[in-house]
Short mmCIF file of C-alpha atoms in Angstrom, two decimals:
data_model
loop_
_atom_site.label_atom_id
_atom_site.label_comp_id
_atom_site.label_asym_id
_atom_site.label_seq_id
_atom_site.Cartn_x
_atom_site.Cartn_y
_atom_site.Cartn_z
CA MET A 1 -39.51 -45.93 20.91
CA LEU A 2 -35.86 -46.97 21.21
CA PHE A 3 -34.77 -43.35 21.03
CA TRP A 4 -37.09 -42.28 23.85
CA PHE A 5 -36.04 -45.20 26.04
CA VAL A 6 -32.43 -44.08 25.56
CA ILE A 7 -33.29 -40.46 26.41
CA ILE A 8 -35.15 -41.46 29.59
CA TYR A 9 -32.27 -43.68 30.71
CA TRP A 10 -29.80 -40.89 29.95
CA VAL A 11 -31.72 -38.32 32.02
CA ILE A 12 -32.08 -40.70 34.99
CA SER A 13 -28.37 -41.54 35.03
CA VAL A 14 -27.39 -37.85 34.89
CA GLY A 15 -29.78 -37.20 37.78
CA ILE A 16 -28.14 -39.94 39.85
CA GLY A 17 -24.74 -38.43 39.11
CA LEU A 18 -25.92 -35.01 40.27
CA TRP A 19 -27.36 -36.52 43.45
CA ALA A 20 -23.92 -38.00 44.15
CA ALA A 21 -22.50 -34.47 43.95
CA THR A 22 -24.04 -33.72 47.36
CA ARG A 23 -21.23 -35.82 48.89
CA VAL A 24 -18.47 -33.60 47.46
CA HIS A 25 -17.12 -30.98 49.86
CA THR A 26 -13.33 -31.14 49.43
CA THR A 27 -10.78 -31.95 46.76
CA LYS A 28 -10.29 -35.35 48.40
CA ASP A 29 -14.01 -36.08 47.93
CA PHE A 30 -13.85 -34.90 44.31
CA ALA A 31 -10.64 -36.72 43.35
CA ILE A 32 -10.77 -39.98 45.34
CA ALA A 33 -14.26 -40.10 46.95
CA GLY A 34 -12.80 -39.38 50.38
CA ARG A 35 -11.15 -42.85 50.41
CA ARG A 36 -14.47 -44.37 51.49
CA LEU A 37 -15.54 -46.74 48.70
CA PRO A 38 -16.52 -50.30 49.75
CA PHE A 39 -15.36 -53.46 47.99
CA TYR A 40 -18.37 -53.92 45.70
CA MET A 41 -18.17 -50.32 44.50
CA VAL A 42 -14.41 -50.43 43.84
CA THR A 43 -14.86 -53.65 41.86
CA ALA A 44 -17.72 -52.11 39.89
CA THR A 45 -15.88 -48.90 39.08
CA VAL A 46 -12.73 -50.80 37.98
CA PHE A 47 -14.83 -53.00 35.68
CA ALA A 48 -17.14 -50.29 34.36
CA THR A 49 -14.38 -47.77 33.71
CA TRP A 50 -12.55 -50.20 31.44
CA PHE A 51 -15.61 -51.71 29.81
CA GLY A 52 -16.08 -48.77 27.46
CA ALA A 53 -16.64 -48.08 23.78
CA GLU A 54 -13.64 -50.14 22.72
CA ALA A 55 -14.97 -53.22 24.57
CA VAL A 56 -18.39 -53.10 22.90
CA LEU A 57 -17.53 -51.63 19.48
CA GLY A 58 -13.76 -51.52 18.95
CA ILE A 59 -12.62 -54.96 20.15
CA PRO A 60 -15.39 -56.95 18.37
CA ALA A 61 -14.78 -55.11 15.08
CA THR A 62 -11.04 -55.77 15.33
CA PHE A 63 -11.69 -59.44 16.19
CA LEU A 64 -13.82 -59.84 13.05
CA LYS A 65 -11.01 -58.52 10.86
CA GLU A 66 -7.91 -59.92 12.56
CA GLY A 67 -9.02 -62.71 14.90
CA MET A 68 -7.68 -63.23 18.42
CA GLN A 69 -4.20 -61.97 17.53
CA GLY A 70 -5.71 -58.58 16.74
CA VAL A 71 -7.04 -58.14 20.29
CA VAL A 72 -3.88 -59.03 22.21
CA ALA A 73 -3.63 -55.50 23.62
CA ASP A 74 -7.26 -55.42 24.73
CA PRO A 75 -8.80 -57.36 26.47
CA PHE A 76 -5.74 -59.56 27.24
CA GLY A 77 -3.26 -56.78 28.00
CA SER A 78 -5.74 -54.44 29.65
CA SER A 79 -7.23 -57.03 32.02
CA LEU A 80 -3.73 -58.20 32.98
CA CYS A 81 -2.92 -54.56 33.73
CA LEU A 82 -5.69 -54.35 36.34
CA ILE A 83 -4.68 -57.66 37.90
CA LEU A 84 -1.01 -56.57 38.07
CA VAL A 85 -2.05 -53.26 39.65
CA GLY A 86 -3.92 -55.14 42.36
CA LEU A 87 -1.13 -57.62 43.06
CA PHE A 88 1.95 -55.38 42.89
CA PHE A 89 1.05 -51.68 42.97
CA ALA A 90 -2.16 -51.17 44.94
CA ALA A 91 -0.77 -51.79 48.43
CA PRO A 92 2.35 -49.57 48.34
CA LEU A 93 0.53 -46.76 46.54
CA TYR A 94 -2.45 -46.93 48.89
CA ARG A 95 -0.19 -46.59 51.93
CA MET A 96 1.27 -43.38 50.55
CA ASN A 97 -2.12 -41.60 50.91
CA LEU A 98 -1.72 -39.48 47.77
CA LEU A 99 -4.23 -37.50 45.70
CA THR A 100 -2.80 -38.28 42.25
CA ILE A 101 -0.27 -40.60 40.64
CA GLY A 102 1.77 -37.48 39.86
CA ASP A 103 2.24 -36.96 43.60
CA PHE A 104 4.17 -40.25 43.70
CA TYR A 105 6.67 -39.05 41.09
CA ARG A 106 7.19 -35.79 42.97
CA ARG A 107 7.76 -37.49 46.30
CA ARG A 108 10.05 -40.17 44.86
CA PHE A 109 11.91 -38.32 42.10
CA GLY A 110 11.30 -34.59 42.49
CA ARG A 111 9.34 -31.83 40.83
CA SER A 112 10.77 -32.23 37.30
CA ALA A 113 9.82 -35.91 37.10
CA GLU A 114 6.36 -35.04 38.41
CA ALA A 115 5.80 -32.41 35.72
CA LEU A 116 7.05 -34.57 32.84
CA THR A 117 5.11 -37.70 33.78
CA THR A 118 1.98 -35.65 34.47
CA ILE A 119 2.13 -34.18 30.95
CA ALA A 120 2.53 -37.68 29.51
CA ILE A 121 -0.45 -38.97 31.50
CA ILE A 122 -2.68 -36.07 30.45
CA VAL A 123 -1.77 -36.42 26.76
CA SER A 124 -2.47 -40.16 26.89
CA TYR A 125 -6.09 -39.50 27.84
CA LEU A 126 -6.85 -37.69 24.59
CA GLY A 127 -7.09 -40.96 22.66
CA TRP A 128 -9.03 -42.84 25.33
CA VAL A 129 -11.63 -40.15 26.02
CA GLY A 130 -11.78 -39.34 22.31
CA ALA A 131 -12.80 -42.95 21.65
CA GLN A 132 -15.71 -42.69 24.10
CA ILE A 133 -16.91 -39.39 22.62
CA SER A 134 -16.74 -40.84 19.10
CA ALA A 135 -18.80 -43.83 20.24
CA LEU A 136 -21.42 -41.56 21.83
CA GLY A 137 -21.82 -39.75 18.52
CA LEU A 138 -22.27 -43.08 16.75
CA VAL A 139 -24.87 -44.33 19.26
CA PHE A 140 -26.99 -41.18 19.16
CA ASN A 141 -26.85 -41.28 15.35
CA VAL A 142 -28.02 -44.91 15.27
CA VAL A 143 -30.82 -44.77 17.85
CA SER A 144 -32.25 -41.55 16.33
CA ASP A 145 -32.26 -43.21 12.88
CA GLY A 146 -29.89 -40.55 11.55
CA GLN A 147 -31.86 -37.52 12.81
CA ILE A 148 -29.01 -36.69 15.21
CA SER A 149 -25.71 -36.46 13.35
CA LYS A 150 -22.59 -38.12 14.76
CA LEU A 151 -21.12 -34.67 15.35
CA ALA A 152 -24.16 -33.45 17.29
CA GLY A 153 -24.22 -36.73 19.19
CA MET A 154 -20.64 -36.16 20.32
CA TRP A 155 -21.48 -32.76 21.79
CA ILE A 156 -24.73 -33.96 23.40
CA GLY A 157 -22.97 -36.94 24.94
CA SER A 158 -19.88 -35.12 26.20
CA GLY A 159 -21.99 -32.21 27.51
CA THR A 160 -24.32 -34.36 29.59
CA ILE A 161 -21.52 -36.51 31.01
CA LEU A 162 -19.66 -33.31 31.88
CA ILE A 163 -22.60 -32.11 33.99
CA TYR A 164 -22.43 -34.79 36.67
CA THR A 165 -18.65 -35.32 36.46
CA LEU A 166 -18.12 -31.58 36.94
CA PHE A 167 -20.14 -31.48 40.16
CA GLY A 168 -19.90 -35.03 41.51
CA GLY A 169 -16.29 -35.97 40.76
CA MET A 170 -15.22 -39.45 41.87
CA TRP A 171 -18.35 -39.93 43.98
CA ALA A 172 -20.58 -39.45 40.93
CA VAL A 173 -18.32 -41.68 38.84
CA ALA A 174 -18.31 -44.49 41.45
CA ILE A 175 -22.06 -44.52 42.11
CA THR A 176 -23.02 -44.35 38.43
CA ASP A 177 -20.38 -46.99 37.62
CA PHE A 178 -21.96 -49.38 40.11
CA LEU A 179 -25.40 -49.01 38.55
CA GLN A 180 -23.99 -49.12 35.03
CA MET A 181 -22.06 -52.33 35.73
CA ILE A 182 -25.36 -54.02 36.61
CA ILE A 183 -26.92 -52.75 33.37
CA ILE A 184 -23.88 -53.80 31.33
CA VAL A 185 -23.87 -57.36 32.70
CA ILE A 186 -27.65 -57.88 32.37
CA GLY A 187 -27.84 -56.17 28.98
CA MET A 188 -24.91 -58.06 27.45
CA LEU A 189 -26.12 -61.45 28.70
CA TRP A 190 -29.67 -60.75 27.53
CA ILE A 191 -28.68 -59.72 24.02
CA GLY A 192 -26.22 -62.63 23.94
CA GLY A 193 -29.10 -65.04 24.48
CA GLU A 194 -31.15 -63.35 21.75
CA VAL A 195 -28.34 -63.35 19.20
CA SER A 196 -27.17 -66.90 19.92
CA GLY A 197 -30.72 -68.08 19.26
CA MET A 198 -30.74 -66.36 15.87
CA ALA A 199 -27.32 -67.82 14.98
CA GLY A 200 -28.23 -71.41 15.90
CA GLY A 201 -26.65 -71.58 19.35
CA VAL A 202 -23.38 -70.73 21.09
CA GLY A 203 -21.66 -73.91 19.90
CA VAL A 204 -22.45 -73.18 16.25
CA VAL A 205 -20.91 -69.71 16.45
CA ILE A 206 -17.77 -70.92 18.27
CA ASP A 207 -17.26 -73.83 15.87
CA HIS A 208 -17.59 -71.53 12.86
CA ALA A 209 -15.08 -69.04 14.30
CA ALA A 210 -12.64 -71.87 15.07
CA LYS A 211 -12.85 -73.21 11.51
CA GLU A 212 -12.14 -69.69 10.18
CA GLY A 213 -8.98 -69.51 12.33
CA LYS A 214 -10.25 -66.68 14.51
CA PHE A 215 -8.95 -68.28 17.71
CA SER A 216 -5.31 -68.32 16.58
CA PHE A 217 -3.61 -66.39 19.39
CA TRP A 218 0.10 -67.18 19.69
CA PRO A 219 2.55 -65.72 17.15
CA ALA A 220 4.36 -67.80 14.54
CA PRO A 221 7.84 -69.08 15.60
CA ASP A 222 9.50 -66.09 13.97
CA LEU A 223 11.50 -63.52 15.97
CA LYS A 224 9.83 -60.50 14.36
CA GLU A 225 6.37 -61.98 14.96
CA VAL A 226 7.19 -62.72 18.59
CA ILE A 227 8.53 -59.20 19.17
CA GLY A 228 5.41 -57.73 17.58
CA PHE A 229 3.20 -59.88 19.81
CA ILE A 230 5.06 -58.78 22.95
CA ALA A 231 4.89 -55.14 21.87
CA ALA A 232 1.12 -55.36 21.36
CA LEU A 233 0.60 -57.06 24.72
CA ILE A 234 2.62 -54.62 26.82
CA THR A 235 1.08 -51.50 25.26
CA MET A 236 -1.92 -51.63 27.57
CA MET A 237 -0.69 -54.22 30.08
CA LEU A 238 2.16 -51.98 31.24
CA GLY A 239 1.42 -48.60 29.64
CA SER A 240 -1.90 -48.21 31.44
CA ILE A 241 -0.52 -49.01 34.92
CA PRO A 242 0.81 -45.46 35.55
CA GLN A 243 -2.61 -43.90 34.87
CA GLN A 244 -4.65 -41.63 37.11
CA ASP A 245 -7.95 -43.49 36.59
CA VAL A 246 -6.39 -46.75 37.80
CA PHE A 247 -4.71 -44.93 40.69
CA GLN A 248 -7.99 -43.21 41.67
CA ARG A 249 -9.70 -46.55 42.14
CA VAL A 250 -6.88 -47.74 44.37
CA GLN A 251 -6.87 -44.55 46.43
CA SER A 252 -10.68 -44.35 46.68
CA SER A 253 -10.87 -47.70 48.48
CA LYS A 254 -11.84 -47.81 52.14
CA THR A 255 -9.00 -50.22 53.02
CA GLU A 256 -5.79 -51.58 51.54
CA LYS A 257 -7.31 -55.05 51.02
CA ILE A 258 -10.20 -53.54 49.10
CA ALA A 259 -7.73 -51.67 46.91
CA ILE A 260 -5.92 -54.92 46.10
CA TRP A 261 -8.79 -57.32 45.52
CA GLY A 262 -11.16 -54.78 43.98
CA SER A 263 -8.61 -54.27 41.19
CA VAL A 264 -7.99 -58.01 40.74
CA LEU A 265 -11.69 -58.93 40.63
CA GLY A 266 -12.61 -55.94 38.45
CA GLY A 267 -9.89 -56.90 35.96
CA SER A 268 -11.00 -60.54 35.94
CA LEU A 269 -14.64 -59.58 35.32
CA TYR A 270 -13.58 -57.29 32.50
CA PHE A 271 -11.66 -60.10 30.81
CA VAL A 272 -14.64 -62.47 30.98
CA PHE A 273 -17.29 -60.04 29.77
CA ALA A 274 -15.13 -58.58 26.98
CA PHE A 275 -15.72 -61.80 25.06
CA VAL A 276 -19.49 -61.30 24.98
CA PRO A 277 -19.42 -58.44 22.41
CA MET A 278 -16.89 -60.46 20.36
CA PHE A 279 -19.35 -63.37 20.32
CA LEU A 280 -22.17 -61.01 19.31
CA ALA A 281 -20.20 -59.46 16.46
CA TYR A 282 -19.09 -62.82 15.08
CA SER A 283 -22.66 -64.08 15.25
CA ALA A 284 -23.49 -61.38 12.71
CA THR A 285 -21.41 -63.22 10.10
CA LEU A 286 -23.87 -66.13 10.38
CA ILE A 287 -27.07 -64.11 10.81
CA ASP A 288 -26.50 -61.42 8.16
CA PRO A 289 -23.33 -62.12 6.14
CA LYS A 290 -24.31 -59.57 3.46
CA MET A 291 -24.42 -56.73 6.00
CA VAL A 292 -21.08 -57.78 7.48
CA SER A 293 -19.37 -57.90 4.06
CA GLU A 294 -20.66 -54.39 3.30
CA LEU A 295 -19.47 -52.87 6.58
CA ILE A 296 -16.29 -54.82 7.34
CA ASP A 297 -14.10 -52.43 5.33
CA ALA A 298 -16.33 -49.36 5.15
CA ASP A 299 -17.30 -48.94 8.84
CA HIS A 300 -16.68 -52.12 10.82
CA GLN A 301 -17.60 -50.47 14.15
CA MET A 302 -21.23 -50.32 12.93
CA ILE A 303 -21.61 -54.10 12.49
CA LEU A 304 -22.85 -54.87 15.99
CA PRO A 305 -25.23 -51.86 16.33
CA ARG A 306 -26.61 -52.57 12.85
CA LEU A 307 -27.23 -56.23 13.71
CA VAL A 308 -29.18 -55.29 16.83
CA ILE A 309 -31.24 -52.59 15.09
CA ASP A 310 -32.10 -54.78 12.08
CA LYS A 311 -32.61 -58.19 13.71
CA ALA A 312 -33.37 -57.90 17.43
CA PRO A 313 -36.80 -57.14 18.98
CA LEU A 314 -37.37 -53.79 20.67
CA PHE A 315 -36.70 -54.96 24.24
CA ALA A 316 -33.41 -56.55 23.19
CA GLN A 317 -32.48 -53.29 21.45
CA VAL A 318 -33.20 -51.36 24.63
CA MET A 319 -31.07 -53.79 26.66
CA PHE A 320 -28.18 -53.61 24.19
CA PHE A 321 -28.09 -49.83 23.81
CA GLY A 322 -28.65 -49.39 27.54
CA ALA A 323 -25.58 -51.57 28.17
CA LEU A 324 -23.61 -49.78 25.46
CA LEU A 325 -24.43 -46.33 26.80
CA SER A 326 -23.62 -47.49 30.33
CA ALA A 327 -20.25 -48.76 29.15
CA ILE A 328 -19.43 -45.52 27.35
CA LYS A 329 -20.70 -43.21 30.09
CA SER A 330 -18.82 -44.97 32.88
CA CYS A 331 -15.59 -44.93 30.91
CA ALA A 332 -15.97 -41.36 29.63
CA SER A 333 -16.78 -39.85 33.04
CA ALA A 334 -13.77 -41.53 34.65
CA THR A 335 -11.41 -40.53 31.86
CA LEU A 336 -12.60 -36.92 31.91
CA LEU A 337 -12.05 -36.71 35.66
CA ALA A 338 -8.60 -38.34 35.84
CA PRO A 339 -6.54 -35.97 33.63
CA SER A 340 -8.37 -32.92 34.98
CA VAL A 341 -7.49 -33.78 38.59
CA THR A 342 -3.91 -34.60 37.60
CA PHE A 343 -3.41 -31.33 35.71
CA THR A 344 -4.80 -29.25 38.56
CA GLU A 345 -2.91 -31.00 41.36
CA ASN A 346 0.45 -31.56 39.67
CA LEU A 347 0.84 -28.69 37.20
CA LEU A 348 -1.47 -25.87 38.29
CA ARG A 349 -1.20 -26.12 42.08
CA PRO A 350 2.63 -25.89 42.26
CA MET A 351 2.37 -22.54 40.46
CA MET A 352 -0.05 -21.30 43.16
CA PRO A 353 1.07 -23.01 46.38
CA SER A 354 -1.10 -20.83 48.65
CA MET A 355 -4.33 -21.90 46.93
CA SER A 356 -7.02 -22.94 49.42
CA ASP A 357 -8.81 -26.26 49.14
CA ARG A 358 -12.00 -24.50 48.04
CA LYS A 359 -10.20 -22.75 45.18
CA LEU A 360 -8.41 -25.97 44.24
CA LEU A 361 -11.78 -27.73 43.97
CA LEU A 362 -13.08 -24.93 41.76
CA SER A 363 -9.95 -25.16 39.61
CA MET A 364 -10.47 -28.91 39.16
CA ARG A 365 -13.98 -28.27 37.90
CA ILE A 366 -12.87 -25.55 35.49
CA VAL A 367 -10.11 -27.78 34.12
CA THR A 368 -12.64 -30.63 33.71
CA PHE A 369 -14.82 -28.34 31.59
CA VAL A 370 -11.91 -27.18 29.42
CA PHE A 371 -10.58 -30.71 28.93
CA THR A 372 -14.05 -31.94 27.87
CA VAL A 373 -14.24 -29.28 25.16
CA LEU A 374 -10.72 -30.03 23.91
CA VAL A 375 -11.18 -33.80 23.81
CA THR A 376 -14.51 -33.47 21.97
CA LEU A 377 -12.78 -31.36 19.33
CA TYR A 378 -10.04 -34.00 19.12
CA ALA A 379 -12.64 -36.75 18.63
CA MET A 380 -14.34 -34.75 15.89
CA TYR A 381 -11.21 -34.56 13.76
CA SER A 382 -9.56 -37.90 14.57
CA LYS A 383 -9.66 -40.45 11.75
CA ALA A 384 -8.47 -43.40 13.87
CA SER A 385 -10.78 -46.27 14.83
CA ILE A 386 -12.06 -46.54 18.39
CA PHE A 387 -9.77 -49.53 19.05
CA LYS A 388 -6.67 -47.75 17.67
CA MET A 389 -7.43 -44.54 19.56
CA VAL A 390 -7.44 -46.50 22.82
CA GLU A 391 -4.44 -48.71 21.99
CA ASN A 392 -2.26 -45.77 20.93
CA ALA A 393 -3.19 -43.75 24.01
CA TYR A 394 -0.94 -45.77 26.29
CA GLN A 395 2.29 -45.65 24.33
CA ILE A 396 3.41 -42.33 25.79
CA THR A 397 2.92 -43.46 29.41
CA LEU A 398 4.61 -46.77 28.60
CA VAL A 399 7.81 -45.04 27.44
CA MET A 400 7.82 -42.20 30.00
CA ALA A 401 6.10 -43.25 33.22
CA PHE A 402 6.14 -47.03 33.67
CA ILE A 403 9.85 -47.62 34.43
CA PRO A 404 10.07 -44.73 36.97
CA LEU A 405 6.98 -46.08 38.74
CA VAL A 406 8.27 -49.66 39.00
CA CYS A 407 11.80 -48.65 39.99
CA GLY A 408 10.51 -45.98 42.36
CA LEU A 409 8.61 -48.64 44.26
CA TYR A 410 10.90 -51.66 43.97
CA TRP A 411 14.49 -50.56 43.25
CA PRO A 412 16.10 -48.77 46.22
CA ARG A 413 19.02 -47.43 44.15
CA SER A 414 16.85 -45.55 41.63
CA THR A 415 17.46 -41.81 41.81
CA ASN A 416 16.10 -38.49 40.56
CA GLN A 417 18.78 -38.43 37.87
CA GLY A 418 17.91 -41.97 36.82
CA ALA A 419 14.22 -41.08 36.49
CA LEU A 420 14.95 -38.01 34.33
CA VAL A 421 17.36 -39.92 32.06
CA SER A 422 14.79 -42.71 31.81
CA ILE A 423 12.05 -40.28 30.76
CA PHE A 424 14.30 -38.50 28.24
CA LEU A 425 15.65 -41.64 26.58
CA GLY A 426 12.25 -43.33 26.53
CA VAL A 427 10.34 -40.51 24.84
CA SER A 428 13.16 -39.46 22.49
CA THR A 429 13.68 -43.03 21.24
CA TRP A 430 9.95 -43.54 20.76
CA LEU A 431 9.42 -40.25 18.91
CA SER A 432 12.53 -40.69 16.75
CA LEU A 433 11.35 -44.08 15.50
CA LEU A 434 7.80 -42.85 14.97
CA ILE A 435 8.91 -39.84 12.96
CA ALA A 436 12.01 -41.03 11.11
CA GLY A 437 11.99 -44.81 11.54
CA PRO A 438 10.93 -47.43 8.97
CA GLU A 439 7.22 -48.09 8.39
CA ASP A 440 7.52 -51.69 9.56
CA PRO A 441 10.37 -51.71 12.11
CA PHE A 442 11.85 -54.91 13.51
CA ILE A 443 11.29 -53.52 17.02
CA PRO A 444 8.14 -51.33 17.33
CA ALA A 445 8.78 -47.76 18.46
CA HIS A 446 7.04 -48.06 21.83
CA LEU A 447 8.91 -51.27 22.73
CA ALA A 448 12.22 -49.63 21.80
CA GLY A 449 11.20 -46.63 23.91
CA LEU A 450 10.45 -48.87 26.90
CA LEU A 451 13.84 -50.61 26.61
CA ALA A 452 15.59 -47.24 26.32
CA SER A 453 13.68 -46.01 29.37
CA GLY A 454 14.85 -49.02 31.39
CA PHE A 455 18.44 -48.53 30.30
CA GLY A 456 18.23 -44.82 31.19
CA MET A 457 16.97 -45.57 34.69
CA VAL A 458 19.79 -48.05 35.42
CA ALA A 459 22.56 -45.95 33.89
CA GLY A 460 21.31 -42.66 35.31
CA SER A 461 20.98 -44.10 38.80
CA LEU A 462 24.35 -45.89 38.92
CA LEU A 463 26.49 -43.16 37.35
CA PRO A 464 27.79 -40.25 39.50
CA GLN A 465 24.86 -38.07 40.50
CA ALA A 466 24.66 -34.52 39.17
CA ILE A 467 21.13 -34.09 40.59
CA PRO A 468 20.56 -34.23 44.38
CA HIS A 469 18.57 -37.23 45.65
CA ASP A 470 17.30 -38.14 49.12
CA MET A 471 17.58 -41.94 49.53
CA SER A 472 15.64 -41.85 52.81
CA ILE A 473 12.45 -41.40 50.78
CA HIS A 474 12.72 -44.90 49.38
CA HIS A 475 13.59 -46.34 52.78
CA SER A 476 10.25 -44.97 54.06
CA LEU A 477 8.56 -46.79 51.18
CA ARG A 478 10.17 -50.06 52.22
CA SER A 479 9.25 -49.66 55.89
CA GLY A 480 5.62 -50.60 55.18
CA HIS A 481 3.75 -50.02 58.43
CA HIS A 482 5.53 -46.69 59.05
CA LEU A 483 4.66 -45.40 55.62
CA HIS A 484 1.04 -44.43 56.08
CA ALA A 485 1.70 -42.13 59.02
CA ALA A 486 4.77 -40.66 57.37
CA ALA A 487 2.85 -40.03 54.16
CA GLN A 488 0.05 -38.28 56.02
CA THR A 489 2.52 -36.01 57.77
CA HIS A 490 4.25 -35.26 54.47
CA HIS A 491 0.89 -34.60 52.78
CA VAL A 492 -0.16 -32.14 55.49
CA ALA A 493 3.14 -30.30 55.09
CA GLU A 494 2.71 -30.09 51.32
CA HIS A 495 -1.03 -29.27 51.26
CA PRO A 496 -1.96 -27.61 54.58
CA HIS A 497 -5.16 -26.04 53.18
CA GLN A 498 -6.69 -29.43 52.38
CA HIS A 499 -6.59 -30.33 56.07
CA ARG A 500 -8.30 -27.15 57.29
CA VAL A 501 -11.60 -27.97 55.60
#
């Protein structure tokens, strides 16, 4: 019965996504929903995109093993990322009227910076999307009682999500995200009530976790511990800011205020609800300690699904797996779309500048298909946990793209040369320490890469310039109310075919 409920829900959600495809006529519709999303939908798609497999399976499993210090990166860092985007990045980026985050790097720092940061952004999505595909395989395996293998589940899940993402783009993602957020919230609260009853109440579970030291959050007063804590926090807090999925939600908003407060509220909701799966997973240690002890080292991501299957009534199972599938689908569809749009707009289009908008839209769909196949293959062979796949995904954008984005918006003296030196020093330092550095370095590789990137930006911008740079571009950024019109004019000049449709 559970399996057929899941199949029916899956078919209905794919149908809704395909219905949303009727709104897609141009690349702007496909990539950023025509910049027409209202506040409630932007909030929903911010929340639902980030509330994925790692929130329901990865974070709770890590919390069971390592306590609150183990989940510093997510949900603490990731929710702060969304709030920071709303407060400091949404408004200036929205005014620029761009299609992708890569367009910002081109306009501010030139074609080379655009290409390098775009590659970093695309590579970073392998881990994130791979985590969702892995979770889909696990869910289909569990609800079918092992009749569908994890491998087959991965292909079934990625194939069906591809269908509506391929045709509906950001419109399909936004509409399905809104519906899935409702299912996530209701499903998580419902199963939370069921599980707390089995465990003896919310207070009993929290008291037990506190006595076991699971709420220890701050690092010990030791320099190495403090550095490690900071490095874990900034991985997602800063590394996921220069990401296309975050940028798409900003650009898809109907107004600048919606872009700002939709991100802030979506990030706040994500932070609150991320603790529900952690509560559920820890409840398992009181309800079925034998099962937890068996799975904690062997396959800790299975603890929560196993608890629900073994202990919860059928309706609660339907609510839980409906919420879990909603979380995975919303995150996977968004993270399939984002790198595909970025690759097409910032790497493929410059090689074919005369491409019409219709052909560009077709190219985005073809790239989405290819990326889905590649990321499913990556998920099949990856041995990392869901939590680690997501956490590691953001290191490359942290060391290559974050500093150029911040300085491009807020430091008038940053130049093309500074951006390129920043990118080179950031990625070379990071890779050098990963490949040849000690196993337990005093400063983690990605933090060292971020510091090197910052140094490169300052030094490269202040030293004599060997690479031409137009400082008037940044002055247009600072002019605020003149920016939107200037950006539209610039966009028409760069992409005339988009404005003929």
